[in-house]
PDB file of C-alpha atoms and ligand atoms in Angstrom:
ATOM      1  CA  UNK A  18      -0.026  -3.380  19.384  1.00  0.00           C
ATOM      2  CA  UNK A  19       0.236  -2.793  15.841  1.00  0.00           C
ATOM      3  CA  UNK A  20      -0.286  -5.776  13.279  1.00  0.00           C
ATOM      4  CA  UNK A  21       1.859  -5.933  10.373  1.00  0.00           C
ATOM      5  CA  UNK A  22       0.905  -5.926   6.956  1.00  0.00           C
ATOM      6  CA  UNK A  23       2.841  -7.307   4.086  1.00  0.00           C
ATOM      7  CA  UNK A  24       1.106  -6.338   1.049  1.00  0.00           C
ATOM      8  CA  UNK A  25       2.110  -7.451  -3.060  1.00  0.00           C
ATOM      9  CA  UNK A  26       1.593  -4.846  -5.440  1.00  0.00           C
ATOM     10  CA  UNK A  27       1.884  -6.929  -9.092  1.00  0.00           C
ATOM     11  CA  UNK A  28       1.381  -3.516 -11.162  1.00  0.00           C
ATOM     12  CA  UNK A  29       0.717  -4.388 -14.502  1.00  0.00           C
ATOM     13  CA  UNK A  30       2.435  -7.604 -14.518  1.00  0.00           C
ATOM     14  CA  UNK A  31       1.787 -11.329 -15.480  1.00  0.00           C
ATOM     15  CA  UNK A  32      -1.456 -12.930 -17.435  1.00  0.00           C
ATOM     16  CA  UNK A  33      -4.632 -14.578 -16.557  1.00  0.00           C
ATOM     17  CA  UNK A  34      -1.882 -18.112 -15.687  1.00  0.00           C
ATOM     18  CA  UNK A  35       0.857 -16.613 -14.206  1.00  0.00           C
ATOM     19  CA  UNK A  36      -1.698 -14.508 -11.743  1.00  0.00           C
ATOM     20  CA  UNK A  37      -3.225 -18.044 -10.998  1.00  0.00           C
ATOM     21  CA  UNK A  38       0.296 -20.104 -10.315  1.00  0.00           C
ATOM     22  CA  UNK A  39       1.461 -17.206  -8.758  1.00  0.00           C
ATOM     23  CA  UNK A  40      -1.426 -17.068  -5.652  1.00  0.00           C
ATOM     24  CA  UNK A  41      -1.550 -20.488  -5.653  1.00  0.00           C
ATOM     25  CA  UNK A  42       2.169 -21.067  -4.911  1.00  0.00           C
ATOM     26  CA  UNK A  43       1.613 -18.120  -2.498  1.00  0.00           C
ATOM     27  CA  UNK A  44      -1.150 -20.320  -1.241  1.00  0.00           C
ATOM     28  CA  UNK A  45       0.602 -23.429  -0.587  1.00  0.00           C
ATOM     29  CA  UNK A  46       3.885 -22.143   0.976  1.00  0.00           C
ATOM     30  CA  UNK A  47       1.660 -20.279   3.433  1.00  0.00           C
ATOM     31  CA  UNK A  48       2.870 -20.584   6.871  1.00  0.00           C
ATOM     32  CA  UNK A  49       0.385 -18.327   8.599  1.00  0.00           C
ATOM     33  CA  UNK A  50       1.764 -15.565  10.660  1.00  0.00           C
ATOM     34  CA  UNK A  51      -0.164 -14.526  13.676  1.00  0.00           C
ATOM     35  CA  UNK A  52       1.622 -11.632  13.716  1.00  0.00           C
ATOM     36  CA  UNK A  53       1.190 -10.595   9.787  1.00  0.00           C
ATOM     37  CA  UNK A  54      -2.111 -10.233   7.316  1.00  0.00           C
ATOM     38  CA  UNK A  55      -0.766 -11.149   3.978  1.00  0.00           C
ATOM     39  CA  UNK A  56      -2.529  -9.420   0.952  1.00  0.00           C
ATOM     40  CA  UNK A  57      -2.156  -8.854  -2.694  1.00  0.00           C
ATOM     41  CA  UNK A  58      -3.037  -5.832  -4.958  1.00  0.00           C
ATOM     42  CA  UNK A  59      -3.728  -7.547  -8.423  1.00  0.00           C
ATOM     43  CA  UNK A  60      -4.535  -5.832 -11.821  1.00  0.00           C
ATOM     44  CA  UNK A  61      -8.533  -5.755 -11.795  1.00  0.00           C
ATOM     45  CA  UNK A  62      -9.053  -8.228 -14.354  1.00  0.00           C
ATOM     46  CA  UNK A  63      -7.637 -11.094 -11.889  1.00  0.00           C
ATOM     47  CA  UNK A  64      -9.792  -9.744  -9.101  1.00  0.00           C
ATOM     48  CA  UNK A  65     -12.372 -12.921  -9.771  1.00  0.00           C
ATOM     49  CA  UNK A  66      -9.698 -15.617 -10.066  1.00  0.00           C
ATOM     50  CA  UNK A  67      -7.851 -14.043  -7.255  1.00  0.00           C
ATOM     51  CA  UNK A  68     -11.287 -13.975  -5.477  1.00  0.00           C
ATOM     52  CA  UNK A  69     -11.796 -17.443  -5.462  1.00  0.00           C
ATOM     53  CA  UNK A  70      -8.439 -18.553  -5.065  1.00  0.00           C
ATOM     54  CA  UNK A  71      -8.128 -17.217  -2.459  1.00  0.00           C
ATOM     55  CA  UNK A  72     -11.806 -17.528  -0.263  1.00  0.00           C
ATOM     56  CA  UNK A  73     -11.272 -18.835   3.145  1.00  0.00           C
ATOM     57  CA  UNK A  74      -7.791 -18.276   3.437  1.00  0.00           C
ATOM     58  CA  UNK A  75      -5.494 -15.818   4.660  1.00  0.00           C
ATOM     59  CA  UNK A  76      -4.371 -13.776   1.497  1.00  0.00           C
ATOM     60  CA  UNK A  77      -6.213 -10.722   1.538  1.00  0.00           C
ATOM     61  CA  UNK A  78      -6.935  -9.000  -2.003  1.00  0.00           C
ATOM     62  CA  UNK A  79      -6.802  -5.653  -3.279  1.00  0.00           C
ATOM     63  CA  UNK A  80      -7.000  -3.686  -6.085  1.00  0.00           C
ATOM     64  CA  UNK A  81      -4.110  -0.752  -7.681  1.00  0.00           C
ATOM     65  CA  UNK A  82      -6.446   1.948  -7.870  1.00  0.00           C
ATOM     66  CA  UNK A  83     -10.037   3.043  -7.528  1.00  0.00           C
ATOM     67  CA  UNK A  84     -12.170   5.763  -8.726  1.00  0.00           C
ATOM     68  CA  UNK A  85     -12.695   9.302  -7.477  1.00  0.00           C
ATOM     69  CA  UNK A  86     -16.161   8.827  -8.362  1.00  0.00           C
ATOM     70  CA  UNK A  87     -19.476   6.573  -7.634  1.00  0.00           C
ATOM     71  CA  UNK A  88     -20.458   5.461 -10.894  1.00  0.00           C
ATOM     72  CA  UNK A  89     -21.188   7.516 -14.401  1.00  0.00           C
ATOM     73  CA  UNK A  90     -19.570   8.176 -17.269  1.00  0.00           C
ATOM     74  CA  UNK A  91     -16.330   8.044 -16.345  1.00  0.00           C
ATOM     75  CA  UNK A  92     -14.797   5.490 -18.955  1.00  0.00           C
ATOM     76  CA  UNK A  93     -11.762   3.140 -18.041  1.00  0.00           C
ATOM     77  CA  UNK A  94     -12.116   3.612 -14.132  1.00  0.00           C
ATOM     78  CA  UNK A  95     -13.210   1.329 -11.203  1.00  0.00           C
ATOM     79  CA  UNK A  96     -15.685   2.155  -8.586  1.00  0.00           C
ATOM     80  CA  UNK A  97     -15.226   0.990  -5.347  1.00  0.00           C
ATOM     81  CA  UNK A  98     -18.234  -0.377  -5.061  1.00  0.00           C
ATOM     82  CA  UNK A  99     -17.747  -2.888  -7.770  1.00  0.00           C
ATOM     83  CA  UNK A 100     -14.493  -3.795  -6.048  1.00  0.00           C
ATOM     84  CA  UNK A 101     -16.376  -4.364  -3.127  1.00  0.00           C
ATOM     85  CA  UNK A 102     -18.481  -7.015  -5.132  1.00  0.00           C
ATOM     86  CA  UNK A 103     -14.999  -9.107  -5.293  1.00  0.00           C
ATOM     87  CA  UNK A 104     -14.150  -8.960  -2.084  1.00  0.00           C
ATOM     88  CA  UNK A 105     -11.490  -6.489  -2.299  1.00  0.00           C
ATOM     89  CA  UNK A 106     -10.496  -5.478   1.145  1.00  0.00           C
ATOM     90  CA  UNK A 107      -7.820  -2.865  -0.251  1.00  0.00           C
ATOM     91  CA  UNK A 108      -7.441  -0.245  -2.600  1.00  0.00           C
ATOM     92  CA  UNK A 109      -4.050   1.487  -3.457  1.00  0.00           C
ATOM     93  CA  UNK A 110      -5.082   5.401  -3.646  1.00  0.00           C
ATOM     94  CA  UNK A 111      -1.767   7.487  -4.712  1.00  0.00           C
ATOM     95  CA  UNK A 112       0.519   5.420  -5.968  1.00  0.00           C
ATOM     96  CA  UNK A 113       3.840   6.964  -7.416  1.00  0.00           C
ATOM     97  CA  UNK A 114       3.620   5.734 -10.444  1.00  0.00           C
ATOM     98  CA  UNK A 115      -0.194   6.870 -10.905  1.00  0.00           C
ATOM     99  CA  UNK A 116       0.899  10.486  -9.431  1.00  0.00           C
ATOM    100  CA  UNK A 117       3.761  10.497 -11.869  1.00  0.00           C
ATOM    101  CA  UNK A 118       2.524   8.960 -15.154  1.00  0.00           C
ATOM    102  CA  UNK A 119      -1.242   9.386 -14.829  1.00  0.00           C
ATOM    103  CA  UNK A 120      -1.856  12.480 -13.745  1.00  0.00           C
ATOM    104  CA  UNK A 121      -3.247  11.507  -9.719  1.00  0.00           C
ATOM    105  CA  UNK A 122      -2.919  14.916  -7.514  1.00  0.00           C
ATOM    106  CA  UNK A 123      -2.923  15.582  -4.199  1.00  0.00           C
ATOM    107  CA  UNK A 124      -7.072  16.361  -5.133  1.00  0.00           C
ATOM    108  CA  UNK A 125      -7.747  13.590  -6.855  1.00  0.00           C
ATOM    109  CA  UNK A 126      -6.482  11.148  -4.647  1.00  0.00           C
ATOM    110  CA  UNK A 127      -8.002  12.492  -1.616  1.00  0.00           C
ATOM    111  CA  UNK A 128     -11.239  11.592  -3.801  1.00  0.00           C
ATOM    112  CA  UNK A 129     -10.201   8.382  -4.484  1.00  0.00           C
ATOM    113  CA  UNK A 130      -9.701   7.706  -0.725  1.00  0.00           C
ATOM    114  CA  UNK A 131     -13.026   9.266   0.294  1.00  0.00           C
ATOM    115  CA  UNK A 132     -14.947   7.133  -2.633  1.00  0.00           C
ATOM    116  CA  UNK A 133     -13.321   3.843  -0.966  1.00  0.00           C
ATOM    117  CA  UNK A 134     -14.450   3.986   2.305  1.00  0.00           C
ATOM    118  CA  UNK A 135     -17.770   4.592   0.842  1.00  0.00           C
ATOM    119  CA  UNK A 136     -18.111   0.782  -0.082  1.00  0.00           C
ATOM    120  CA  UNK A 137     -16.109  -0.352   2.767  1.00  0.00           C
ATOM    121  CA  UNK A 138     -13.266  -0.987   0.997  1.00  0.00           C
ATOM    122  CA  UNK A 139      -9.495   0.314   3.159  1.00  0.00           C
ATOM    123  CA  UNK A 140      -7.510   2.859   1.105  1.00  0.00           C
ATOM    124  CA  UNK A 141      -3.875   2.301   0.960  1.00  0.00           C
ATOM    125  CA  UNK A 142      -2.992   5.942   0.798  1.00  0.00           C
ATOM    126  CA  UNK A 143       1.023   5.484  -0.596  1.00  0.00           C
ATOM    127  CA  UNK A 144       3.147   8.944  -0.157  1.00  0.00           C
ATOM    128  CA  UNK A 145       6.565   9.692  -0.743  1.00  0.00           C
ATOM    129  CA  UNK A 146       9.406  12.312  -2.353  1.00  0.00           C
ATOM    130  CA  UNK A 147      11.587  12.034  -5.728  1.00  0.00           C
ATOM    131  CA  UNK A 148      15.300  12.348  -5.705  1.00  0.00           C
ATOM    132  CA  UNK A 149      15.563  15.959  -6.206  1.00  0.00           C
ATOM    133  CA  UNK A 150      12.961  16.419  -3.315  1.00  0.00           C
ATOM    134  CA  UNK A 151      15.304  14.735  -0.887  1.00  0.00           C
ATOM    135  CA  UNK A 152      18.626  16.341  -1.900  1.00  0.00           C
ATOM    136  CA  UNK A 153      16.852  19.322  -1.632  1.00  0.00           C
ATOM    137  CA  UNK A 154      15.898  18.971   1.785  1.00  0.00           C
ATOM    138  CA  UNK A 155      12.033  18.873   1.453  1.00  0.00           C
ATOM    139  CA  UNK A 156      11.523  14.653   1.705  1.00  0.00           C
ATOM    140  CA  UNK A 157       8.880  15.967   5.212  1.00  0.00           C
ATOM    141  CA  UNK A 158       7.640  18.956   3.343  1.00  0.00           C
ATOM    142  CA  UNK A 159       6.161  16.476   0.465  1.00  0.00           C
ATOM    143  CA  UNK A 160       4.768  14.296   2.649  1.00  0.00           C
ATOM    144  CA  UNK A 161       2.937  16.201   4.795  1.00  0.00           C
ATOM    145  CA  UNK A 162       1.569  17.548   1.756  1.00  0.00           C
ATOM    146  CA  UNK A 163       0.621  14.658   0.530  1.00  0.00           C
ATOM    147  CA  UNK A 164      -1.376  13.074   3.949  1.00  0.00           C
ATOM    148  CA  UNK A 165      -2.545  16.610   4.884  1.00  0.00           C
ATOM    149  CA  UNK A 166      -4.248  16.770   1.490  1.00  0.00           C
ATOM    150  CA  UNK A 167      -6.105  13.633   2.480  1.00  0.00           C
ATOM    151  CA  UNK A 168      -6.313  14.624   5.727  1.00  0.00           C
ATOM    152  CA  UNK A 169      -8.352  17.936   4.487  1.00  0.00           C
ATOM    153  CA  UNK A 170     -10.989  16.128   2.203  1.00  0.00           C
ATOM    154  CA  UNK A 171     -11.794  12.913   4.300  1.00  0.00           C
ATOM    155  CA  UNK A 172     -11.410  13.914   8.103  1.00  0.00           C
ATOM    156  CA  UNK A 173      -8.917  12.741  10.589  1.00  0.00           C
ATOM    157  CA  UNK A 174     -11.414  10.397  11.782  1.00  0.00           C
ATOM    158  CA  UNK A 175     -11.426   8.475   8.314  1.00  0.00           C
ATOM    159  CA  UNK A 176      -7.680   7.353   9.179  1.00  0.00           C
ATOM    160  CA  UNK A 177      -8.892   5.217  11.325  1.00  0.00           C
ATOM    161  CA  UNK A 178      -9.520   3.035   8.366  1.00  0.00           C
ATOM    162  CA  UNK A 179      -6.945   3.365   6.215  1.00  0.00           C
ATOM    163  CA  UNK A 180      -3.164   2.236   6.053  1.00  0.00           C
ATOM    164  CA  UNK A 181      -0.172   4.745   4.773  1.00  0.00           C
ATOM    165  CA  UNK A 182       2.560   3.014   2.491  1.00  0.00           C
ATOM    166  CA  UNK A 183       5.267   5.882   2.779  1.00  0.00           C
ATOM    167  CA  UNK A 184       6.977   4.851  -0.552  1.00  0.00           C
ATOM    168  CA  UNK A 185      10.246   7.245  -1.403  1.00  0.00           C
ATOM    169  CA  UNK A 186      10.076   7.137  -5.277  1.00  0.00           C
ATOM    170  CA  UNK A 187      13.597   6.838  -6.047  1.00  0.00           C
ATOM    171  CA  UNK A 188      13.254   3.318  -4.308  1.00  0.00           C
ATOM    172  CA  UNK A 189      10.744   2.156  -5.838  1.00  0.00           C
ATOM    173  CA  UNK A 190      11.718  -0.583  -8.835  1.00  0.00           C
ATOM    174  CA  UNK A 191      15.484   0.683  -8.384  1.00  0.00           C
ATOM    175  CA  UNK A 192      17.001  -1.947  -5.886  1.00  0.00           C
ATOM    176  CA  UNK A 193      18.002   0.864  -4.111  1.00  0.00           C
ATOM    177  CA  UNK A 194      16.047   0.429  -1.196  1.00  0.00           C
ATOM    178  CA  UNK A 195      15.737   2.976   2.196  1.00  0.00           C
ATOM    179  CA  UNK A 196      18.168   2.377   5.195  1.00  0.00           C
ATOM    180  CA  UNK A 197      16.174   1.596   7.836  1.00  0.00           C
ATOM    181  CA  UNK A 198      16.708   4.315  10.041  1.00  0.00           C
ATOM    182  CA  UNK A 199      16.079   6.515   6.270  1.00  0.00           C
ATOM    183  CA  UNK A 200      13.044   4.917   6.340  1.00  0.00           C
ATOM    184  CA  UNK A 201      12.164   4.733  10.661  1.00  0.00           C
ATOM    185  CA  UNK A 202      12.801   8.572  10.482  1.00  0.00           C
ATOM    186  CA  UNK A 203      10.108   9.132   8.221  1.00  0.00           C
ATOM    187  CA  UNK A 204       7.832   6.704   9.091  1.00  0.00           C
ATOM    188  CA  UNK A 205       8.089   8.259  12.876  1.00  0.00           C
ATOM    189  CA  UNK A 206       7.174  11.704  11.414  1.00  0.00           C
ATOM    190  CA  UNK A 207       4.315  10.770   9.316  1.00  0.00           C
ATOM    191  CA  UNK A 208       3.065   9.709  12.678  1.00  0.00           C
ATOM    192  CA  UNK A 209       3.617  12.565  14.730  1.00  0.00           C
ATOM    193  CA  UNK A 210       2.218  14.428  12.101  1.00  0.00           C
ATOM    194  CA  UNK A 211      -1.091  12.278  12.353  1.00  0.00           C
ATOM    195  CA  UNK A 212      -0.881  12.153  16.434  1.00  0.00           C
ATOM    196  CA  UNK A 213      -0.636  16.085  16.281  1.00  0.00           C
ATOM    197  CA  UNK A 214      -4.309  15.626  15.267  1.00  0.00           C
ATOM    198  CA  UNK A 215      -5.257  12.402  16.963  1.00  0.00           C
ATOM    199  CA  UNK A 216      -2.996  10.755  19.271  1.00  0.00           C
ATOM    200  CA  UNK A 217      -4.923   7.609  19.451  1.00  0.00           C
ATOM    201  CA  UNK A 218      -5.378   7.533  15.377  1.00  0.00           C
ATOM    202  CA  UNK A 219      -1.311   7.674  15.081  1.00  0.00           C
ATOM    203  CA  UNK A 220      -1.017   5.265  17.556  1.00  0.00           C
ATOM    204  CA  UNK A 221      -3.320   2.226  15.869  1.00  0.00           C
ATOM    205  CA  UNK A 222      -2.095   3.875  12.215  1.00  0.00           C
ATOM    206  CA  UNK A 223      -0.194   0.825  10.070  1.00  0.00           C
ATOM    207  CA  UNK A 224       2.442   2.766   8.193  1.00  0.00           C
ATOM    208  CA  UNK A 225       4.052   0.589   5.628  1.00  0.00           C
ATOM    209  CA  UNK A 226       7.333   1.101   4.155  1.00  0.00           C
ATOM    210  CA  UNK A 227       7.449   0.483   0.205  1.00  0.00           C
ATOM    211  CA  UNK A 228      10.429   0.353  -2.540  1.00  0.00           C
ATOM    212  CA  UNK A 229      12.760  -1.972  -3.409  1.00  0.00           C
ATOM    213  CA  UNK A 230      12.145  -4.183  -0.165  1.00  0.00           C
ATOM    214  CA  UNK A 231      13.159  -7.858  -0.530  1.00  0.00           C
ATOM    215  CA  UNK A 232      13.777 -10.833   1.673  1.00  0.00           C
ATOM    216  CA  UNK A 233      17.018  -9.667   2.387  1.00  0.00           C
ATOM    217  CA  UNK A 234      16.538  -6.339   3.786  1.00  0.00           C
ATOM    218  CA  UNK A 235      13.040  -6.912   5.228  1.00  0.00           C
ATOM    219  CA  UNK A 236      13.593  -7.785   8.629  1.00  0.00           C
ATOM    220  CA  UNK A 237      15.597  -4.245   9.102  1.00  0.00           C
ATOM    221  CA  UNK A 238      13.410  -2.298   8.285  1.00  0.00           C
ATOM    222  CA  UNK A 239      10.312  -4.196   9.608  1.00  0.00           C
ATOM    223  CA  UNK A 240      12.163  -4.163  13.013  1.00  0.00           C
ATOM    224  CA  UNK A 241      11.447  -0.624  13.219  1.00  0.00           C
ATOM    225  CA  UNK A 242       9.378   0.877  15.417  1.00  0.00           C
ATOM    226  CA  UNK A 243       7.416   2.673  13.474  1.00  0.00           C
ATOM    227  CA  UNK A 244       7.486   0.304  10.143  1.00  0.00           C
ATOM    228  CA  UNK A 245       4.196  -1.596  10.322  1.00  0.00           C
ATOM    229  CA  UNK A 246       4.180  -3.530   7.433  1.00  0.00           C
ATOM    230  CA  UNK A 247       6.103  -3.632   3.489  1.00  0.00           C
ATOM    231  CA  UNK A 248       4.441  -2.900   0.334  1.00  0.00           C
ATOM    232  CA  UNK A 249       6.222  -4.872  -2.612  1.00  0.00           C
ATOM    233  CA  UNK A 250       6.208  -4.700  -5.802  1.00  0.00           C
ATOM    234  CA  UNK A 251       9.480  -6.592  -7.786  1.00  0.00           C
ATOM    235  CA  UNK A 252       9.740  -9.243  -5.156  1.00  0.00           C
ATOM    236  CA  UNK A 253       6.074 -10.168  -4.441  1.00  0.00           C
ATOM    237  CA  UNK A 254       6.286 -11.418  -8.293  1.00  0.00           C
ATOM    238  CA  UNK A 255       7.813 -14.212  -6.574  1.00  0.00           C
ATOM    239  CA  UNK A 256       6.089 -16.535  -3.943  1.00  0.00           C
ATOM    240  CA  UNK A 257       9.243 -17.585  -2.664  1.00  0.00           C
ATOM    241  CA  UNK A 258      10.463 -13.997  -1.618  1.00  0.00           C
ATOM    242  CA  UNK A 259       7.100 -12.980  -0.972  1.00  0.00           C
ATOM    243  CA  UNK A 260       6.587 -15.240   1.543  1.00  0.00           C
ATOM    244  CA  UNK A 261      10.162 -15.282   3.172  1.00  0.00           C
ATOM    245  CA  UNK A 262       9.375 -11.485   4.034  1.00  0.00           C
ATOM    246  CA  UNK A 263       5.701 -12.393   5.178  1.00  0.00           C
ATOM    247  CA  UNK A 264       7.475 -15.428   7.219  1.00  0.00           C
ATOM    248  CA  UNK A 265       9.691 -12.845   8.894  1.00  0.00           C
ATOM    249  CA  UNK A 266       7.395 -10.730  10.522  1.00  0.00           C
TER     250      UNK A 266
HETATM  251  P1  PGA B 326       9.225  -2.277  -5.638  1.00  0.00           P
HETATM  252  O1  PGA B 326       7.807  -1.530  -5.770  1.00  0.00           O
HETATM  253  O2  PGA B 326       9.133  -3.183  -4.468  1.00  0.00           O
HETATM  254  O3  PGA B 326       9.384  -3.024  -6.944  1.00  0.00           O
HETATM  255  O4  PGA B 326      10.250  -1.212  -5.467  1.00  0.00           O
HETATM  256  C1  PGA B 326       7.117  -1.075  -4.642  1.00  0.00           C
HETATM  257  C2  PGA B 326       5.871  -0.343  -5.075  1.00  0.00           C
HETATM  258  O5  PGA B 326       5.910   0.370  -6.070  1.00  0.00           O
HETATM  259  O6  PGA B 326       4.814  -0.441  -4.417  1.00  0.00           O
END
């Protein structure tokens, strides 16, 4: 049996206060779930407030990104081995919005997701197809591209530790969200495309489902079968939301 995860992504949102409130209201309206682990991917500059905040409860923290690389000259990035040194359980590797705007490939974040595990720390490997990739037919041909180009680098083995956010980019910040059997269809192929390798990998393998899911269309898609988990961005802004959708599990 699968656990769910219901994982905030903040992106590049809030200040040093509004990170604090935020986790603390999170905090205190925290009805814990024993079906659910709750977690938050923060910009890395709250990792240390977040940190504390949140020590010996059940909000897990991660971080938005993490370095293809160790340590060196490689200005402006993260390794995961100083994420480690907050506590940071997850790492997003292969985010849309990195992919689109930043220049992540298929290469670069298979690095990224190898250079987590290093320190221990769970890549969050997020996947998913534009508009124009959909219409024209190719929303499995992208994302098989996308895992198998993990899939090459790290091993099939190194899925074991790792979670999938299959994230369809034209619902991601648009309110247009996935149906759920949209989403359930391509969640259940990700994972046949994982138990083609490893049938026992697939089976344990939390796939979350990511863009534009809110309180209102979370229990939907989270009653899918193969929709282990949400990652959200807009609504996670929001401890209220955030935790109606953690609450629902
Ligand atoms: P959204 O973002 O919930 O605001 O659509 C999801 C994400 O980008 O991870």
């Amino acid at each position: 049996m699968r656990q769910s995860l219901i994982m905030g992504n903040w992106k590049m949102n809030g200040s040093r206060e509004s990170a604090k409130s935020l986790s603390s209201a999170i905090l205190a309206g925290l009805v814990e779930n024993e079906n659910a682990t709750i977690a938050v991917c923060v910009p890395y500059v709250y990792l240390s407030d977040l940190q504390a905040l949140t020590a010996n409860s059940p909000v897990e923290i991660g971080a938005q990104n993490v370095a293809d690389q160790a340590s060196g000259a490689y200005t402006g990035e993260i390794s995961s081995s100083m994420l480690q040194e907050f506590d940071c359980k997850y790492a997003l590797v292969g985010h849309s919005e990195r992919r689109s705007y930043y220049g992540d490939t298929d290469a670069s974040v298979a690095a990224r997701f190898c250079e987590a595990q290093k320190n221990g720390v769970i890549p969050v490997l997020c996947i998913g197809e534009t508009l124009a990739e959909r219409e024209q037919g190719d929303t499995f041909n992208v994302v098989n591209t996308q895992l198998d180009a993990v899939i090459a680098v790290a091993g099939i083995a190194a899925l074991a530790n790792a979670v999938i956010a299959y994230e369809p980019v034209w619902a991601i910040g648009t309110g247009v969200t996935a149906s759920d059997d949209q989403a359930q269809e391509v969640h259940k192929a990700i994972r046949a495309r994982i138990a083609s390798k490893d049938q026992a990998i697939a089976d344990n393998m939390q796939i979350l489902y990511g863009g534009s899911m809110k309180a209102a269309n979370a229990k939907g898609l989270l009653s899918m079968p193969d929709i282990d988990g949400g990652l959200i961005g807009g609504a996670s802004l929001d401890a209220e939301s955030f935790l109606a959708i953690y609450h629902s599990v």
